[in-house]
Short mmCIF file of C-alpha atoms in Angstrom, two decimals:
data_model
loop_
_atom_site.label_atom_id
_atom_site.label_comp_id
_atom_site.label_asym_id
_atom_site.label_seq_id
_atom_site.Cartn_x
_atom_site.Cartn_y
_atom_site.Cartn_z
CA UNK E 252 42.21 82.72 94.48
CA UNK E 253 45.40 82.95 92.48
CA UNK E 254 46.08 86.33 94.08
CA UNK E 255 43.66 86.67 97.02
CA UNK E 256 41.29 84.10 98.48
CA UNK E 257 38.69 86.44 99.99
CA UNK E 258 38.30 90.22 100.14
CA UNK E 259 36.12 91.48 102.97
CA UNK E 260 36.76 94.94 104.29
CA UNK E 261 34.69 97.99 105.16
CA UNK E 262 37.52 100.24 104.04
CA UNK E 263 38.58 101.11 100.52
CA UNK E 264 40.87 98.63 98.81
CA UNK E 265 42.92 99.75 95.80
CA UNK E 266 45.12 97.84 93.39
CA UNK E 267 47.58 99.36 90.95
CA UNK E 268 48.81 96.78 88.43
CA UNK E 269 48.57 93.01 88.73
CA UNK E 270 50.25 90.41 86.51
CA UNK E 271 50.01 86.61 86.84
CA UNK E 272 51.60 84.06 84.52
CA UNK E 273 51.45 80.25 84.33
CA UNK E 274 49.28 79.87 87.41
CA UNK E 275 47.20 76.87 88.50
CA UNK E 276 44.45 77.42 91.10
CA UNK E 277 42.66 74.54 92.81
CA UNK E 278 40.01 74.69 95.52
CA UNK E 279 36.46 73.71 96.48
CA UNK E 280 34.12 76.72 96.72
CA UNK E 281 34.66 80.33 95.56
CA UNK E 282 37.64 79.62 93.33
CA UNK E 283 39.01 82.27 90.98
CA UNK E 284 42.18 82.81 89.01
CA UNK E 285 42.57 86.25 90.60
CA UNK E 286 40.20 86.41 93.60
CA UNK E 287 38.07 83.64 95.06
CA UNK E 288 35.37 85.70 96.76
CA UNK E 289 34.52 89.38 97.17
CA UNK E 290 32.19 90.46 99.97
CA UNK E 291 29.01 91.65 98.27
CA UNK E 292 28.44 94.36 100.88
CA UNK E 293 31.83 95.95 100.29
CA UNK E 294 32.50 95.37 96.63
CA UNK E 295 31.88 99.04 95.83
CA UNK E 296 34.96 99.99 97.84
CA UNK E 297 37.32 97.89 95.74
CA UNK E 298 38.81 99.04 92.47
CA UNK E 299 41.92 98.91 90.32
CA UNK E 300 43.30 102.02 88.68
CA UNK E 301 45.72 100.06 86.52
CA UNK E 302 45.76 97.00 84.29
CA UNK E 303 45.26 93.39 85.33
CA UNK E 304 46.98 90.85 83.07
CA UNK E 305 46.37 87.13 83.68
CA UNK E 306 47.73 84.07 81.93
CA UNK E 307 46.40 81.00 83.74
CA UNK E 308 46.67 77.30 83.08
CA UNK E 309 43.85 75.73 85.12
CA UNK E 310 41.28 77.05 87.60
CA UNK E 311 39.44 74.15 89.21
CA UNK E 312 36.88 73.78 92.01
CA UNK E 313 33.43 72.42 92.87
CA UNK E 314 31.17 75.49 92.99
CA UNK E 315 31.39 79.22 92.18
CA UNK E 316 34.38 78.75 89.89
CA UNK E 317 35.61 81.42 87.48
CA UNK E 318 38.69 82.08 85.40
CA UNK E 319 39.18 85.47 87.11
CA UNK E 320 36.62 85.71 89.95
CA UNK E 321 34.78 82.95 91.78
CA UNK E 322 31.99 84.78 93.60
CA UNK E 323 31.34 88.48 92.88
CA UNK E 324 34.02 90.85 91.63
CA UNK E 325 35.43 94.37 91.55
CA UNK E 326 35.93 96.66 88.59
CA UNK E 327 39.23 97.54 86.98
CA UNK E 328 40.36 99.94 84.31
CA UNK E 329 41.50 97.04 82.16
CA UNK E 330 41.40 93.26 82.63
CA UNK E 331 42.92 90.87 80.11
CA UNK E 332 42.75 87.18 80.94
CA UNK E 333 43.96 84.16 79.02
CA UNK E 334 42.81 80.97 80.74
CA UNK E 335 43.35 77.48 79.37
CA UNK E 336 40.84 75.58 81.52
CA UNK E 337 38.08 76.48 83.97
CA UNK E 338 36.77 73.28 85.50
CA UNK E 339 34.21 72.22 88.10
CA UNK E 340 33.85 68.70 89.43
CA UNK E 341 30.77 69.53 91.51
CA UNK E 342 27.95 67.03 91.11
CA UNK E 343 25.19 69.08 92.79
CA UNK E 344 22.85 71.58 91.15
CA UNK E 345 23.98 75.17 90.62
CA UNK E 346 27.72 74.66 90.45
CA UNK E 347 28.08 78.12 88.79
CA UNK E 348 31.06 77.96 86.46
CA UNK E 349 32.20 80.73 84.10
CA UNK E 350 35.20 81.64 82.01
CA UNK E 351 35.42 85.02 83.76
CA UNK E 352 33.23 84.68 86.87
CA UNK E 353 31.29 81.85 88.44
CA UNK E 354 28.53 83.70 90.32
CA UNK E 355 27.76 87.42 90.14
CA UNK E 356 25.07 88.90 92.39
CA UNK E 357 26.64 92.28 93.13
CA UNK E 358 29.00 94.46 91.14
CA UNK E 359 31.12 97.50 91.78
CA UNK E 360 29.60 100.97 91.66
CA UNK E 361 32.27 102.02 89.17
CA UNK E 362 32.48 100.62 85.65
CA UNK E 363 35.73 99.40 84.15
CA UNK E 364 36.87 100.32 80.68
CA UNK E 365 37.68 96.99 79.09
CA UNK E 366 37.46 93.26 79.79
CA UNK E 367 39.07 90.85 77.34
CA UNK E 368 38.71 87.13 78.09
CA UNK E 369 40.13 84.24 76.10
CA UNK E 370 39.32 80.78 77.47
CA UNK E 371 40.13 77.32 76.16
CA UNK E 372 37.57 75.12 77.95
CA UNK E 373 34.85 75.90 80.51
CA UNK E 374 33.46 72.68 81.93
CA UNK E 375 31.04 71.84 84.74
CA UNK E 376 27.67 70.25 85.51
CA UNK E 377 24.94 72.87 86.00
CA UNK E 378 24.86 76.63 85.26
CA UNK E 379 27.92 76.87 83.03
CA UNK E 380 28.76 79.88 80.84
CA UNK E 381 31.63 80.92 78.64
CA UNK E 382 31.84 84.25 80.49
CA UNK E 383 29.66 83.86 83.59
CA UNK E 384 27.90 80.96 85.22
CA UNK E 385 25.17 83.08 86.79
CA UNK E 386 24.38 86.80 86.72
CA UNK E 387 21.69 88.44 88.85
CA UNK E 388 19.53 91.11 87.22
CA UNK E 389 20.38 93.93 89.61
CA UNK E 390 24.09 94.08 88.85
CA UNK E 391 25.68 97.10 87.22
CA UNK E 392 27.63 96.76 83.96
CA UNK E 393 31.12 95.36 84.48
CA UNK E 394 32.86 97.38 81.79
CA UNK E 395 32.23 99.63 78.81
CA UNK E 396 33.67 96.98 76.53
CA UNK E 397 33.63 93.20 76.98
CA UNK E 398 35.21 90.84 74.45
CA UNK E 399 34.72 87.15 75.18
CA UNK E 400 36.27 84.30 73.18
CA UNK E 401 35.85 80.67 74.20
CA UNK E 402 36.74 77.42 72.46
CA UNK E 403 34.50 74.97 74.33
CA UNK E 404 31.70 75.26 76.88
CA UNK E 405 30.54 71.94 78.27
CA UNK E 406 27.94 71.12 80.93
CA UNK E 407 24.65 69.39 81.68
CA UNK E 408 21.87 71.88 82.54
CA UNK E 409 21.74 75.65 81.83
CA UNK E 410 24.75 75.89 79.53
CA UNK E 411 25.47 78.98 77.44
CA UNK E 412 28.26 80.41 75.33
CA UNK E 413 28.22 83.60 77.41
CA UNK E 414 26.00 83.02 80.46
CA UNK E 415 24.67 79.81 81.95
CA UNK E 416 21.63 81.24 83.74
CA UNK E 417 20.34 84.45 85.22
CA UNK E 418 18.26 87.52 84.69
CA UNK E 419 20.13 90.37 83.05
CA UNK E 420 18.89 93.87 83.80
CA UNK E 421 18.46 96.68 81.30
CA UNK E 422 21.76 98.07 82.55
CA UNK E 423 23.50 95.24 80.70
CA UNK E 424 23.20 96.41 77.10
CA UNK E 425 24.66 94.47 74.21
CA UNK E 426 25.69 96.19 71.00
CA UNK E 427 26.27 94.52 67.62
CA UNK E 428 29.60 96.16 66.88
CA UNK E 429 32.09 98.55 68.36
CA UNK E 430 31.08 101.25 65.89
CA UNK E 431 27.44 101.04 67.01
CA UNK E 432 28.22 101.39 70.71
CA UNK E 433 26.83 104.44 72.40
CA UNK E 434 29.07 106.52 74.61
CA UNK E 435 29.21 105.21 78.19
CA UNK E 436 27.21 102.11 77.27
CA UNK E 437 28.16 98.49 77.66
CA UNK E 438 28.55 96.27 74.64
CA UNK E 439 29.62 92.66 74.41
CA UNK E 440 31.20 90.73 71.58
CA UNK E 441 30.87 86.98 72.14
CA UNK E 442 32.61 84.36 69.97
CA UNK E 443 32.44 80.65 70.85
CA UNK E 444 33.48 77.55 68.95
CA UNK E 445 31.39 74.83 70.62
CA UNK E 446 28.63 74.70 73.27
CA UNK E 447 27.55 71.30 74.53
CA UNK E 448 24.99 70.25 77.16
CA UNK E 449 21.82 68.29 77.81
CA UNK E 450 18.98 70.63 78.85
CA UNK E 451 18.60 74.41 78.37
CA UNK E 452 21.53 74.92 76.05
CA UNK E 453 22.10 78.14 74.10
CA UNK E 454 24.78 79.77 72.01
CA UNK E 455 24.62 82.86 74.23
CA UNK E 456 22.53 81.89 77.26
CA UNK E 457 21.28 78.61 78.65
CA UNK E 458 18.36 79.81 80.78
CA UNK E 459 17.59 83.53 80.90
CA UNK E 460 14.66 85.62 82.15
CA UNK E 461 13.95 89.20 80.98
CA UNK E 462 16.59 89.39 78.30
CA UNK E 463 17.72 92.68 76.75
CA UNK E 464 18.43 93.92 73.25
CA UNK E 465 21.45 94.50 71.00
CA UNK E 466 23.47 91.27 70.99
CA UNK E 467 26.33 90.12 68.78
CA UNK E 468 26.79 86.38 69.15
CA UNK E 469 28.76 83.97 66.96
CA UNK E 470 28.91 80.23 67.68
CA UNK E 471 30.11 77.49 65.34
CA UNK E 472 28.40 74.48 66.93
CA UNK E 473 25.67 73.95 69.54
CA UNK E 474 24.75 70.47 70.74
CA UNK E 475 22.08 69.50 73.27
CA UNK E 476 19.04 67.34 73.89
CA UNK E 477 16.14 69.44 75.23
CA UNK E 478 15.52 73.20 74.87
CA UNK E 479 18.38 74.01 72.53
CA UNK E 480 18.62 77.42 70.88
CA UNK E 481 21.05 79.33 68.73
CA UNK E 482 20.83 82.30 71.08
CA UNK E 483 19.03 81.03 74.20
CA UNK E 484 17.99 77.55 75.25
CA UNK E 485 14.96 78.56 77.32
CA UNK E 486 13.62 81.94 78.38
CA UNK E 487 10.49 83.70 79.60
CA UNK E 488 9.41 87.31 79.79
CA UNK E 489 6.37 89.19 81.08
CA UNK E 490 7.10 92.49 79.33
CA UNK E 491 6.24 93.75 75.89
CA UNK E 492 9.67 93.25 74.27
CA UNK E 493 12.37 90.73 74.91
CA UNK E 494 14.62 90.63 71.83
CA UNK E 495 15.41 93.57 69.55
CA UNK E 496 18.37 94.32 67.30
CA UNK E 497 20.00 90.92 67.69
CA UNK E 498 22.78 89.56 65.48
CA UNK E 499 23.07 85.82 65.95
CA UNK E 500 25.50 83.90 63.72
CA UNK E 501 25.27 80.15 64.20
CA UNK E 502 26.93 77.28 62.33
CA UNK E 503 25.07 74.10 63.33
CA UNK E 504 22.49 73.25 66.02
CA UNK E 505 21.57 69.71 66.99
CA UNK E 506 19.06 68.48 69.58
CA UNK E 507 16.13 66.15 70.22
CA UNK E 508 13.22 68.32 71.40
CA UNK E 509 12.49 72.06 71.41
CA UNK E 510 15.31 73.04 69.07
CA UNK E 511 15.39 76.47 67.44
CA UNK E 512 17.83 78.60 65.52
CA UNK E 513 17.02 81.50 67.84
CA UNK E 514 15.26 80.13 70.95
CA UNK E 515 14.67 76.56 72.02
CA UNK E 516 11.75 77.05 74.43
CA UNK E 517 10.02 80.37 75.12
CA UNK E 518 7.10 81.66 77.19
CA UNK E 519 6.03 85.30 77.25
CA UNK E 520 5.57 88.09 74.71
CA UNK E 521 7.92 89.54 72.12
#
């Protein structure tokens, strides 16, 4: 990690204010611009009462690579990150690459106020997202407000403008605008220029199960081959509703098979 490689402690860990400028971070596994890895069993004991400001050049690794966190994270009152490049050279499946975090299976018990991420390029092989490579359904919301801007997201399989793959729980709510956000609810504003991949490619998510409602998503260009969607490349759901109150603004979508302005390939019930 650009600040700490691994946090693993049974005691409470507190940060005040952190600032990083013009930093390059290179590694293999669990690589993050701020922290490489956070112990999932102790993440609830880690928090920041102040602001975290990051201006990073390149964060590069093979697996679990993120512009701020590699594997799991902690909450902060405010995180603002400007990252030029988040890269993974891993050739195996499930590289997990994200503009903010590579792999998220556990989150802090406390919710931060604001996360603002601006990323130039997020590039990898499999499970690549403009914000997160992979998110597990059981995680708590990361912040009350998340603003994600990415120029280019490039990968092979499970590639999305916001999330590469995962199953987002009902705790992760997405609201169409700041004015429509409910008090103490999470809302995400996602703006991406280009998303490019081969299979399971989406403007917001590449491969998602049990999606939730209220999404604002704007992508200029989406390019793929199989299962290409303006919002999600491929998804499935066993419940009664999967998409409600969605705002999806897409410029162009190109693909070869299973191409849709909203969803590329879908199984389940709306």
